[in-house]
Each structure stands twice: as structure tokens, then as C-alpha cells.
Amino acid sequence: MEERIYLDHAAAMPVHPGVARFCRQFPDGFAGNPSTIYREGLQAQEAVATARERVAALVGTSAPDSIIFTSGATESNNIAIRGAALRNRKFGKRVVASATEHISVLNPAKDIQKGGFALTLAPVDRFGTIDLDALAAAVTPGTVITSIHHANNEIGTIQPIREVSAIVHEQGGLLHVDATDAAGRIPIDVERDGIDLLTLSGNQLGGPDGVGALYIRPGVRVQPVLVGGGQERGLRPGTENVFAIACMGEAARLAGEEMAGESKRLAAIRDRLIAGITGIEEAYLTGHPEERLPHHASFRFSRIEGESIQLAMDMLGIAVATGSACTSRTLEASHVLLAIGLAHAEAHGSMVATLGRRNNMDEVPRIVGAVGETVKRLRAITPL
Ligand code: PMP
């Protein structure tokens, strides 16, 4: 039996072995509640504070208190969009987001329309890069918040965040950046890049699931989505998940330390994969050829269907994605692939491979061979 090859790190990352080692130091978790002042509580408080400093360092802020911990990227996106729009509604009632945002940004942005906010979706070009002229036209003086992800999870395209920031700030509004897939893979500096709110996921850094963070620039006002106690400055009430937060902090530290080397290693594997797979008949790269995440390779194949590719590859021992895991239960074509101009039928034939630390160059021939075999076999039986 050949070993399995896992190529869906955008959906779930195995916990980094260094993080696992760190977590094993606390086999019983943390006894104290960080809101208490006796020794056990102070130990928990210190674990959260250390994690906060580590996450802050990863994203380039010198203010650890600008980081709040959440249950994950979805919650961070909800607090950013809803919380910032509602709290600053006097500034204006328009929200702008790129057409290729994750649904955990698009859905809260659509939902607050019920509260009288208007939503404009800014278009991207055929590589998935935000159209800066269209963005400048969309961001009006009353645009309270604009949300543009750092990089896309389905097509890997990295956005020109500094240019985006200049456009948004010229009108005085706030910029939220969903950096779930970019953090730990490309350098992020909220101060240099002019980011007001930034979403992070614990798992995508190599930490556990069910924990995330939101950076909120000091001075930016946000209304909580959940109301309760005063934890996380009242912005995310509820007893902190101390164990998961501590482990996310270690993941952020290791991600920062290893990013340059690991991204270079993965980019070389990615490039070989892209060269091999685009050599298959009627196989095309989706997303940007250069401005893309180092671990991300995404394709479309004409006359076949993504789900069948996924199943056939699974039988050959390889786990790939066909789009975002978060929308895989709907059979609709991906809004990201439609936004880059693909027709419905084209958008259905997609395959996404996202690499991680266990992948290596030696796997490339087997992956390319499996994709070639799969595509040929499926095309032979397709009614399309
Ligand atoms: N934003 C982006 C860009 C993502 O890729 C994801 C996960 N695929 C999320 C948000 C949601 O993350 P979670 O499921 O951890 O809340």
C-alpha cells in the first residue's frame, strides 16, 4: 500500500510537531480562570498574555492588546464586519468587500444589509486580483468598512494590500483583511500595510482548530457580537479557551520562525506541480501565476467535474480539494471561480492542492501521474 499524500492544508492543517510538543507540557490543561487573581488564575493569565505577544509579533504590531482571541476565523470575520460597521455607523452605512471573499466575510456583510447597510462587491480580474480602479470607485466617502482578504483560499491569489489600504484610507473608512490563508506563509505587517482589522486562524498557523484571533488597531472602535462578561476587553466575552490560545501562540511563534525557509521549500514543490499538471491536455492554472501563496496550486480541467476528481484521486491515495471545504456541501459553482470570469461548467472542473510540512518534492511525479490518469479516465466516461 502506497503512503497517502495529503494536499488539502487549506481545509485542515495537521498540528505542527513543535506545537504538539509545547501542548504536551500541559497534559491537564490550565487549572485557573484567567479572570481570577490567585496563583492558578495568574498562570492562565500569563499563558494567554504570552500567546497574545506571539500573535502580535507575527503580524507586526508592537501592541499585544490589539489582539483578541476568538473561536476561529469565522468569528473574527463576523466581529470585524458586523462589529466595526455597527459601532461606526455614524460614519456611513456602506460596506465594500471583494467578490472573492470567504463566505464568513460575505455572509455577515450581506446580513447587515437588514440593518440598513448597503453592500458593494468589488470585482477582481481573471487572475483574481482586485481591480484597484473599481475598488476606488466602490469605496465612497461613507464606506465604513472595506474587507479585502490577503490571499484567496481557492485560487491562492495574493492581493496588493498596501494599495488597497491607500484607497480605503483616502475616504477615511476602515480596512479589514482576512489573513487566514496568508498568515505564516507570507510576511504580514499591519502597521506597514495600513491594516485596521486582521483575521487569523489558529489551525492555519499549525495550531489547533477552534481558536482564532482578531487584530484591532488601537483606537478603532468595535461593538461586540456576543455580549456577556468583560473578557478580551469585552469584545469577545466568555471564559478564554486558555489551552487552545496558548497552543495558537506557540504556532504563531514557530510560523514566524520557519516562514521564510518553509515557504521557499513549498514554492519549489508548488512550481513543479504547476508545471506538471498544466502539461496535461486542457488543464489550466487558476489564480495568479506569480502573486500566489507559496503552498497553493489550483487548476481547472475542461469536461470533468471536481467531485469526481476528488473521489478518483482519493482512491489513488491522494487527498485534494475541489474548492473551499466551507462551501462544499452546496452543489453551486464556486463564487470565486465565477468572479474570475469562468462559466459555470468550467468552474465545476476545479482541483485545489495546498501543501504542508510533510509534503516533499519526491511526491510530485506520483501526484502529476495520478492527476493525468484521473483526468483521462473521467473524460473517457463523461457525458459532457
Ligand atoms: N476565511 C478564509 C479566507 C478561509 O480560508 C477560511 C477557512 N477556509 C475561513 C475564513 C474560515 O475559517 P474557520 O472555519 O476556521 O472559521
Tab-separated table of C-alpha atoms and ligand atoms in Angstrom:
chain	number	residue	atom	x	y	z
A	1	MET	CA	0.000	0.000	0.000
A	2	GLU	CA	1.487	3.339	-1.026
A	3	GLU	CA	1.511	6.056	1.595
A	4	ARG	CA	-1.221	8.631	1.375
A	5	ILE	CA	-0.411	12.121	0.170
A	6	TYR	CA	-2.342	14.905	1.880
A	7	LEU	CA	-2.850	18.016	-0.239
A	8	ASP	CA	-5.682	19.868	1.473
A	9	HIS	CA	-3.903	22.026	4.038
A	10	ALA	CA	-6.257	24.934	3.328
A	11	ALA	CA	-9.107	22.836	4.746
A	12	ALA	CA	-7.228	21.456	7.750
A	13	MET	CA	-3.595	21.505	8.810
A	14	PRO	CA	-2.065	18.782	10.932
A	15	VAL	CA	-0.826	20.338	14.174
A	16	HIS	CA	2.862	21.316	13.879
A	17	PRO	CA	5.009	18.790	15.810
A	18	GLY	CA	6.627	21.656	17.736
A	19	VAL	CA	3.180	22.890	18.758
A	20	ALA	CA	2.190	19.367	19.820
A	21	ARG	CA	5.361	19.172	21.955
A	22	PHE	CA	4.526	22.527	23.535
A	23	CYS	CA	0.926	21.476	24.259
A	24	ARG	CA	2.069	18.239	25.916
A	25	GLN	CA	3.639	20.365	28.664
A	26	PHE	CA	0.078	20.953	29.880
A	27	PRO	CA	-1.485	17.462	29.983
A	28	ASP	CA	-4.192	18.682	32.351
A	29	GLY	CA	-4.755	21.977	30.573
A	30	PHE	CA	-4.797	25.067	32.775
A	31	ALA	CA	-6.459	24.857	36.153
A	32	GLY	CA	-7.181	28.534	36.671
A	33	ASN	CA	-9.543	31.006	35.083
A	34	PRO	CA	-7.558	33.955	33.692
A	35	SER	CA	-10.024	36.409	35.246
A	36	THR	CA	-9.005	35.386	38.795
A	37	ILE	CA	-6.109	36.729	40.840
A	38	TYR	CA	-4.768	33.724	42.771
A	39	ARG	CA	-1.807	31.716	41.507
A	40	GLU	CA	-3.695	29.321	39.199
A	41	GLY	CA	-5.555	32.205	37.609
A	42	LEU	CA	-2.377	34.194	37.146
A	43	GLN	CA	-0.727	31.210	35.419
A	44	ALA	CA	-3.602	31.026	32.950
A	45	GLN	CA	-3.462	34.795	32.511
A	46	GLU	CA	0.227	34.605	31.761
A	47	ALA	CA	-0.284	31.825	29.173
A	48	VAL	CA	-2.846	33.995	27.364
A	49	ALA	CA	-0.592	37.068	27.601
A	50	THR	CA	2.362	35.171	26.121
A	51	ALA	CA	0.195	33.911	23.275
A	52	ARG	CA	-1.036	37.448	22.638
A	53	GLU	CA	2.536	38.715	22.381
A	54	ARG	CA	3.464	35.929	19.967
A	55	VAL	CA	0.486	36.519	17.687
A	56	ALA	CA	1.129	40.278	17.802
A	57	ALA	CA	4.754	39.716	16.778
A	58	LEU	CA	3.726	37.562	13.811
A	59	VAL	CA	1.581	40.337	12.330
A	60	GLY	CA	3.936	43.210	13.081
A	61	THR	CA	2.221	45.088	15.868
A	62	SER	CA	4.031	46.332	18.949
A	63	ALA	CA	0.708	46.473	20.849
A	64	PRO	CA	-0.233	42.964	22.094
A	65	ASP	CA	-3.518	44.323	23.472
A	66	SER	CA	-4.626	44.938	19.903
A	67	ILE	CA	-5.078	41.142	19.572
A	68	ILE	CA	-8.269	39.471	20.826
A	69	PHE	CA	-8.753	35.714	20.789
A	70	THR	CA	-11.862	34.195	19.225
A	71	SER	CA	-13.129	30.743	18.279
A	72	GLY	CA	-11.699	30.966	14.760
A	73	ALA	CA	-11.549	32.927	11.546
A	74	THR	CA	-15.311	32.855	11.036
A	75	GLU	CA	-15.931	34.544	14.365
A	76	SER	CA	-13.123	37.069	13.793
A	77	ASN	CA	-14.639	37.978	10.423
A	78	ASN	CA	-18.078	38.394	11.982
A	79	ILE	CA	-16.774	40.665	14.752
A	80	ALA	CA	-14.768	42.690	12.239
A	81	ILE	CA	-17.575	43.253	9.739
A	82	ARG	CA	-20.611	43.458	11.967
A	83	GLY	CA	-18.868	44.911	14.990
A	84	ALA	CA	-16.998	47.669	13.167
A	85	ALA	CA	-19.906	48.594	10.872
A	86	LEU	CA	-22.460	48.819	13.689
A	87	ARG	CA	-20.164	50.686	16.074
A	88	ASN	CA	-19.166	53.254	13.440
A	89	ARG	CA	-22.497	53.586	11.631
A	90	LYS	CA	-22.454	57.369	12.106
A	91	PHE	CA	-19.513	57.465	9.701
A	92	GLY	CA	-21.584	55.859	6.957
A	93	LYS	CA	-23.631	52.829	6.069
A	94	ARG	CA	-21.812	51.289	3.141
A	95	VAL	CA	-19.709	48.116	3.290
A	96	VAL	CA	-17.375	47.076	0.460
A	97	ALA	CA	-15.914	43.585	0.020
A	98	SER	CA	-14.168	41.874	-2.855
A	99	ALA	CA	-16.319	39.443	-4.817
A	100	THR	CA	-13.943	36.605	-3.873
A	101	GLU	CA	-14.077	36.938	-0.065
A	102	HIS	CA	-14.702	33.855	2.033
A	103	ILE	CA	-18.366	33.299	2.912
A	104	SER	CA	-17.615	34.123	6.546
A	105	VAL	CA	-16.990	37.685	5.315
A	106	LEU	CA	-19.661	37.789	2.607
A	107	ASN	CA	-22.463	36.450	4.787
A	108	PRO	CA	-22.127	38.963	7.674
A	109	ALA	CA	-21.698	41.720	5.063
A	110	LYS	CA	-24.939	40.608	3.384
A	111	ASP	CA	-26.691	40.135	6.705
A	112	ILE	CA	-26.145	43.681	7.967
A	113	GLN	CA	-27.993	44.935	4.900
A	114	LYS	CA	-31.077	44.142	7.005
A	115	GLY	CA	-29.864	46.868	9.359
A	116	GLY	CA	-29.888	49.404	6.541
A	117	PHE	CA	-26.292	48.999	5.348
A	118	ALA	CA	-25.553	48.883	1.615
A	119	LEU	CA	-23.058	46.339	0.270
A	120	THR	CA	-20.887	46.762	-2.813
A	121	LEU	CA	-18.881	43.803	-4.115
A	122	ALA	CA	-15.691	44.927	-5.830
A	123	PRO	CA	-14.662	42.904	-8.907
A	124	VAL	CA	-11.405	41.033	-9.496
A	125	ASP	CA	-9.593	40.355	-12.776
A	126	ARG	CA	-9.148	36.950	-14.415
A	127	PHE	CA	-6.249	36.144	-12.055
A	128	GLY	CA	-8.342	37.021	-9.005
A	129	THR	CA	-6.511	40.279	-8.266
A	130	ILE	CA	-8.720	43.094	-7.004
A	131	ASP	CA	-9.405	45.728	-9.656
A	132	LEU	CA	-7.977	48.815	-7.925
A	133	ASP	CA	-9.835	51.319	-10.140
A	134	ALA	CA	-13.139	49.584	-9.492
A	135	LEU	CA	-12.299	49.468	-5.776
A	136	ALA	CA	-11.551	53.197	-5.765
A	137	ALA	CA	-14.961	53.802	-7.373
A	138	ALA	CA	-16.720	51.477	-4.899
A	139	VAL	CA	-15.205	52.982	-1.735
A	140	THR	CA	-17.300	56.108	-1.278
A	141	PRO	CA	-16.842	58.714	1.500
A	142	GLY	CA	-19.482	56.904	3.610
A	143	THR	CA	-17.907	53.441	3.316
A	144	VAL	CA	-17.491	52.474	6.945
A	145	ILE	CA	-15.568	49.251	6.325
A	146	THR	CA	-13.892	47.570	3.370
A	147	SER	CA	-12.922	43.910	3.596
A	148	ILE	CA	-10.287	42.509	1.260
A	149	HIS	CA	-8.608	39.193	2.033
A	150	HIS	CA	-4.824	38.965	1.992
A	151	ALA	CA	-4.950	35.840	-0.164
A	152	ASN	CA	-7.663	33.603	-1.521
A	153	ASN	CA	-8.090	30.041	-0.256
A	154	GLU	CA	-9.454	28.632	-3.542
A	155	ILE	CA	-7.103	30.203	-6.091
A	156	GLY	CA	-4.160	31.350	-3.944
A	157	THR	CA	-4.014	34.892	-5.347
A	158	ILE	CA	-2.337	37.451	-3.067
A	159	GLN	CA	-3.883	40.933	-3.021
A	160	PRO	CA	-1.966	44.244	-3.168
A	161	ILE	CA	-2.936	45.186	0.387
A	162	ARG	CA	-0.870	48.381	0.627
A	163	GLU	CA	-2.525	49.839	-2.470
A	164	VAL	CA	-5.920	48.746	-1.154
A	165	SER	CA	-5.177	50.419	2.170
A	166	ALA	CA	-4.296	53.728	0.485
A	167	ILE	CA	-7.623	53.715	-1.400
A	168	VAL	CA	-9.674	52.871	1.697
A	169	HIS	CA	-7.960	55.382	3.964
A	170	GLU	CA	-8.259	58.203	1.444
A	171	GLN	CA	-12.002	58.068	2.187
A	172	GLY	CA	-11.490	57.731	5.933
A	173	GLY	CA	-13.053	54.273	6.409
A	174	LEU	CA	-11.649	51.097	7.971
A	175	LEU	CA	-9.819	48.237	6.233
A	176	HIS	CA	-10.379	44.662	7.358
A	177	VAL	CA	-8.081	41.966	5.964
A	178	ASP	CA	-8.856	38.271	6.271
A	179	ALA	CA	-5.370	36.775	6.517
A	180	THR	CA	-6.484	33.231	7.356
A	181	ASP	CA	-4.557	31.652	4.484
A	182	ALA	CA	-1.734	34.199	4.200
A	183	ALA	CA	-0.525	34.413	7.805
A	184	GLY	CA	2.577	32.354	8.454
A	185	ARG	CA	3.142	31.964	4.710
A	186	ILE	CA	3.895	35.497	3.590
A	187	PRO	CA	5.078	38.388	5.772
A	188	ILE	CA	2.273	40.479	7.267
A	189	ASP	CA	2.837	43.811	8.924
A	190	VAL	CA	-0.355	45.539	9.995
A	191	GLU	CA	1.481	48.794	10.671
A	192	ARG	CA	3.442	48.948	7.407
A	193	ASP	CA	0.472	47.708	5.350
A	194	GLY	CA	-2.089	50.033	6.965
A	195	ILE	CA	-4.496	47.365	8.195
A	196	ASP	CA	-7.162	48.281	10.791
A	197	LEU	CA	-8.575	44.815	11.468
A	198	LEU	CA	-6.961	41.466	10.636
A	199	THR	CA	-8.358	37.940	10.911
A	200	LEU	CA	-6.207	34.944	11.839
A	201	SER	CA	-6.972	31.240	12.282
A	202	GLY	CA	-5.117	29.047	14.794
A	203	ASN	CA	-5.263	25.944	12.633
A	204	GLN	CA	-3.877	27.631	9.518
A	205	LEU	CA	-0.788	28.561	11.552
A	206	GLY	CA	-0.223	24.940	12.556
A	207	GLY	CA	-2.115	25.184	15.824
A	208	PRO	CA	-5.376	23.600	16.966
A	209	ASP	CA	-8.849	24.101	15.476
A	210	GLY	CA	-11.475	26.203	17.195
A	211	VAL	CA	-9.261	29.160	18.057
A	212	GLY	CA	-8.510	32.325	16.109
A	213	ALA	CA	-7.606	35.934	16.623
A	214	LEU	CA	-8.614	39.389	15.502
A	215	TYR	CA	-6.199	42.303	15.398
A	216	ILE	CA	-7.931	45.615	16.083
A	217	ARG	CA	-5.771	48.703	15.571
A	218	PRO	CA	-5.597	50.722	18.819
A	219	GLY	CA	-8.266	53.428	18.668
A	220	VAL	CA	-10.554	51.527	16.272
A	221	ARG	CA	-13.964	51.069	17.853
A	222	VAL	CA	-15.802	47.768	17.531
A	223	GLN	CA	-19.069	46.581	19.037
A	224	PRO	CA	-19.095	43.014	20.392
A	225	VAL	CA	-21.179	40.430	18.539
A	226	LEU	CA	-21.669	38.280	21.652
A	227	VAL	CA	-22.476	40.081	24.883
A	228	GLY	CA	-21.519	38.771	28.298
A	229	GLY	CA	-18.521	39.264	30.561
A	230	GLY	CA	-15.522	41.520	30.212
A	231	GLN	CA	-13.063	39.016	28.729
A	232	GLU	CA	-10.974	40.128	25.742
A	233	ARG	CA	-11.793	43.763	26.561
A	234	GLY	CA	-15.488	42.890	26.414
A	235	LEU	CA	-15.188	42.324	22.670
A	236	ARG	CA	-15.256	38.548	22.981
A	237	PRO	CA	-16.897	37.655	26.278
A	238	GLY	CA	-16.796	34.145	27.715
A	239	THR	CA	-14.058	32.275	29.576
A	240	GLU	CA	-10.991	32.058	27.355
A	241	ASN	CA	-10.015	28.729	25.774
A	242	VAL	CA	-6.653	29.030	27.534
A	243	PHE	CA	-5.147	25.766	26.283
A	244	ALA	CA	-6.010	26.399	22.631
A	245	ILE	CA	-4.909	30.033	22.871
A	246	ALA	CA	-1.538	29.054	24.365
A	247	CYS	CA	-1.033	26.483	21.600
A	248	MET	CA	-2.004	29.031	18.932
A	249	GLY	CA	0.595	31.382	20.399
A	250	GLU	CA	3.276	28.727	20.012
A	251	ALA	CA	2.076	28.068	16.452
A	252	ALA	CA	2.405	31.788	15.669
A	253	ARG	CA	5.935	31.845	17.104
A	254	LEU	CA	7.024	28.806	15.085
A	255	ALA	CA	5.294	30.060	11.935
A	256	GLY	CA	7.232	33.322	12.173
A	257	GLU	CA	10.491	31.497	12.756
A	258	GLU	CA	10.061	28.976	9.933
A	259	MET	CA	8.131	31.024	7.362
A	260	ALA	CA	10.991	32.103	5.113
A	261	GLY	CA	12.550	28.640	4.774
A	262	GLU	CA	9.343	26.653	4.603
A	263	SER	CA	7.674	28.988	2.096
A	264	LYS	CA	10.687	28.738	-0.193
A	265	ARG	CA	10.680	24.932	0.049
A	266	LEU	CA	6.948	24.686	-0.646
A	267	ALA	CA	7.040	27.197	-3.514
A	268	ALA	CA	9.568	24.993	-5.314
A	269	ILE	CA	7.267	21.949	-4.962
A	270	ARG	CA	4.260	24.062	-5.988
A	271	ASP	CA	6.040	25.239	-9.138
A	272	ARG	CA	6.917	21.682	-10.157
A	273	LEU	CA	3.320	20.623	-9.574
A	274	ILE	CA	2.032	23.505	-11.663
A	275	ALA	CA	4.461	22.735	-14.477
A	276	GLY	CA	3.492	19.051	-14.430
A	277	ILE	CA	-0.261	19.437	-14.170
A	278	THR	CA	-0.645	22.262	-16.698
A	279	GLY	CA	1.123	19.918	-19.150
A	280	ILE	CA	-1.998	17.711	-19.109
A	281	GLU	CA	-4.377	18.298	-22.008
A	282	GLU	CA	-6.945	21.052	-21.346
A	283	ALA	CA	-5.656	21.642	-17.824
A	284	TYR	CA	-5.313	25.260	-16.714
A	285	LEU	CA	-3.926	27.046	-13.678
A	286	THR	CA	-6.480	29.141	-11.793
A	287	GLY	CA	-5.426	32.225	-9.841
A	288	HIS	CA	-2.328	34.330	-10.312
A	289	PRO	CA	0.755	32.706	-11.891
A	290	GLU	CA	3.201	34.690	-9.698
A	291	GLU	CA	1.363	36.561	-6.956
A	292	ARG	CA	0.154	33.398	-5.274
A	293	LEU	CA	0.595	31.698	-1.911
A	294	PRO	CA	3.734	29.545	-1.763
A	295	HIS	CA	1.863	26.372	-0.803
A	296	HIS	CA	-1.046	26.791	-3.214
A	297	ALA	CA	-1.660	25.220	-6.635
A	298	SER	CA	-5.132	25.307	-8.206
A	299	PHE	CA	-6.392	24.113	-11.552
A	300	ARG	CA	-9.389	23.538	-13.733
A	301	PHE	CA	-9.905	20.776	-16.253
A	302	SER	CA	-12.411	21.015	-19.051
A	303	ARG	CA	-15.178	18.405	-19.409
A	304	ILE	CA	-14.841	16.894	-15.944
A	305	GLU	CA	-16.306	17.536	-12.571
A	306	GLY	CA	-14.401	18.451	-9.396
A	307	GLU	CA	-16.145	15.989	-7.093
A	308	SER	CA	-15.262	13.096	-9.392
A	309	ILE	CA	-11.623	14.238	-9.485
A	310	GLN	CA	-11.601	14.335	-5.698
A	311	LEU	CA	-13.058	10.835	-5.367
A	312	ALA	CA	-10.808	9.334	-8.046
A	313	MET	CA	-7.709	10.924	-6.506
A	314	ASP	CA	-8.752	9.660	-3.083
A	315	MET	CA	-8.827	6.123	-4.461
A	316	LEU	CA	-5.284	6.672	-5.725
A	317	GLY	CA	-4.272	7.657	-2.186
A	318	ILE	CA	-4.204	11.433	-2.614
A	319	ALA	CA	-6.403	13.960	-0.780
A	320	VAL	CA	-7.144	17.089	-2.819
A	321	ALA	CA	-9.863	19.738	-2.638
A	322	THR	CA	-12.219	20.897	-5.302
A	323	GLY	CA	-12.833	24.318	-3.756
A	324	SER	CA	-13.455	25.653	-0.291
A	325	ALA	CA	-14.357	22.992	2.284
A	326	CYS	CA	-16.703	25.547	3.834
A	327	THR	CA	-18.955	25.620	0.756
A	328	SER	CA	-18.526	22.001	-0.359
A	329	ARG	CA	-21.934	20.995	0.945
A	330	THR	CA	-23.647	23.263	-1.556
A	331	LEU	CA	-23.503	21.990	-5.112
A	332	GLU	CA	-23.315	25.513	-6.502
A	333	ALA	CA	-20.373	26.634	-8.612
A	334	SER	CA	-17.718	28.472	-6.600
A	335	HIS	CA	-18.390	32.220	-6.378
A	336	VAL	CA	-14.613	32.728	-6.592
A	337	LEU	CA	-14.293	30.910	-9.923
A	338	LEU	CA	-17.342	32.717	-11.307
A	339	ALA	CA	-15.833	36.046	-10.189
A	340	ILE	CA	-12.645	35.405	-12.198
A	341	GLY	CA	-14.851	35.012	-15.264
A	342	LEU	CA	-15.278	31.252	-15.614
A	343	ALA	CA	-18.544	29.845	-16.927
A	344	HIS	CA	-20.497	27.524	-14.607
A	345	ALA	CA	-19.386	24.398	-16.449
A	346	GLU	CA	-15.720	25.483	-16.299
A	347	ALA	CA	-15.980	26.326	-12.606
A	348	HIS	CA	-17.196	22.797	-11.817
A	349	GLY	CA	-13.976	21.164	-13.036
A	350	SER	CA	-11.650	22.550	-10.393
A	351	MET	CA	-8.986	20.951	-8.202
A	352	VAL	CA	-7.044	22.634	-5.412
A	353	ALA	CA	-3.801	21.287	-3.927
A	354	THR	CA	-2.443	23.002	-0.817
A	355	LEU	CA	0.911	21.808	0.511
A	356	GLY	CA	2.205	21.443	4.046
A	357	ARG	CA	5.270	20.450	6.003
A	358	ARG	CA	5.015	16.721	5.297
A	359	ASN	CA	4.947	17.134	1.516
A	360	ASN	CA	8.151	16.838	-0.456
A	361	MET	CA	9.478	17.066	-3.982
A	362	ASP	CA	9.625	13.273	-4.375
A	363	GLU	CA	5.814	13.164	-4.300
A	364	VAL	CA	5.416	15.357	-7.385
A	365	PRO	CA	5.703	12.647	-10.079
A	366	ARG	CA	3.133	10.461	-8.320
A	367	ILE	CA	0.712	13.393	-7.929
A	368	VAL	CA	1.080	14.537	-11.553
A	369	GLY	CA	0.718	10.938	-12.752
A	370	ALA	CA	-2.422	10.434	-10.674
A	371	VAL	CA	-3.991	13.657	-11.960
A	372	GLY	CA	-3.175	12.698	-15.564
A	373	GLU	CA	-4.658	9.230	-15.141
A	374	THR	CA	-7.746	10.607	-13.370
A	375	VAL	CA	-8.428	13.243	-15.992
A	376	LYS	CA	-8.059	10.762	-18.841
A	377	ARG	CA	-10.308	8.190	-17.212
A	378	LEU	CA	-13.016	10.688	-16.291
A	379	ARG	CA	-13.026	12.253	-19.747
A	380	ALA	CA	-13.481	8.816	-21.310
A	381	ILE	CA	-16.732	8.307	-19.404
A	382	THR	CA	-18.067	11.855	-19.222
A	383	PRO	CA	-21.379	12.755	-20.836
A	384	LEU	CA	-20.132	16.382	-21.062
B	1	PMP	N1	-11.535	32.957	5.829
B	1	PMP	C1	-10.802	32.316	4.925
B	1	PMP	C2	-10.085	33.104	3.869
B	1	PMP	C3	-10.705	30.905	4.976
B	1	PMP	O1	-9.971	30.265	4.058
B	1	PMP	C4	-11.390	30.206	5.990
B	1	PMP	C5	-11.303	28.700	6.107
B	1	PMP	N2	-11.202	28.008	4.920
B	1	PMP	C6	-12.162	30.939	6.909
B	1	PMP	C7	-12.198	32.300	6.796
B	1	PMP	C8	-12.970	30.255	7.996
B	1	PMP	O2	-12.163	29.658	8.931
B	1	PMP	P1	-12.809	28.821	10.154
B	1	PMP	O3	-13.585	27.711	9.525
B	1	PMP	O4	-11.612	28.353	10.898
B	1	PMP	O5	-13.663	29.730	10.921
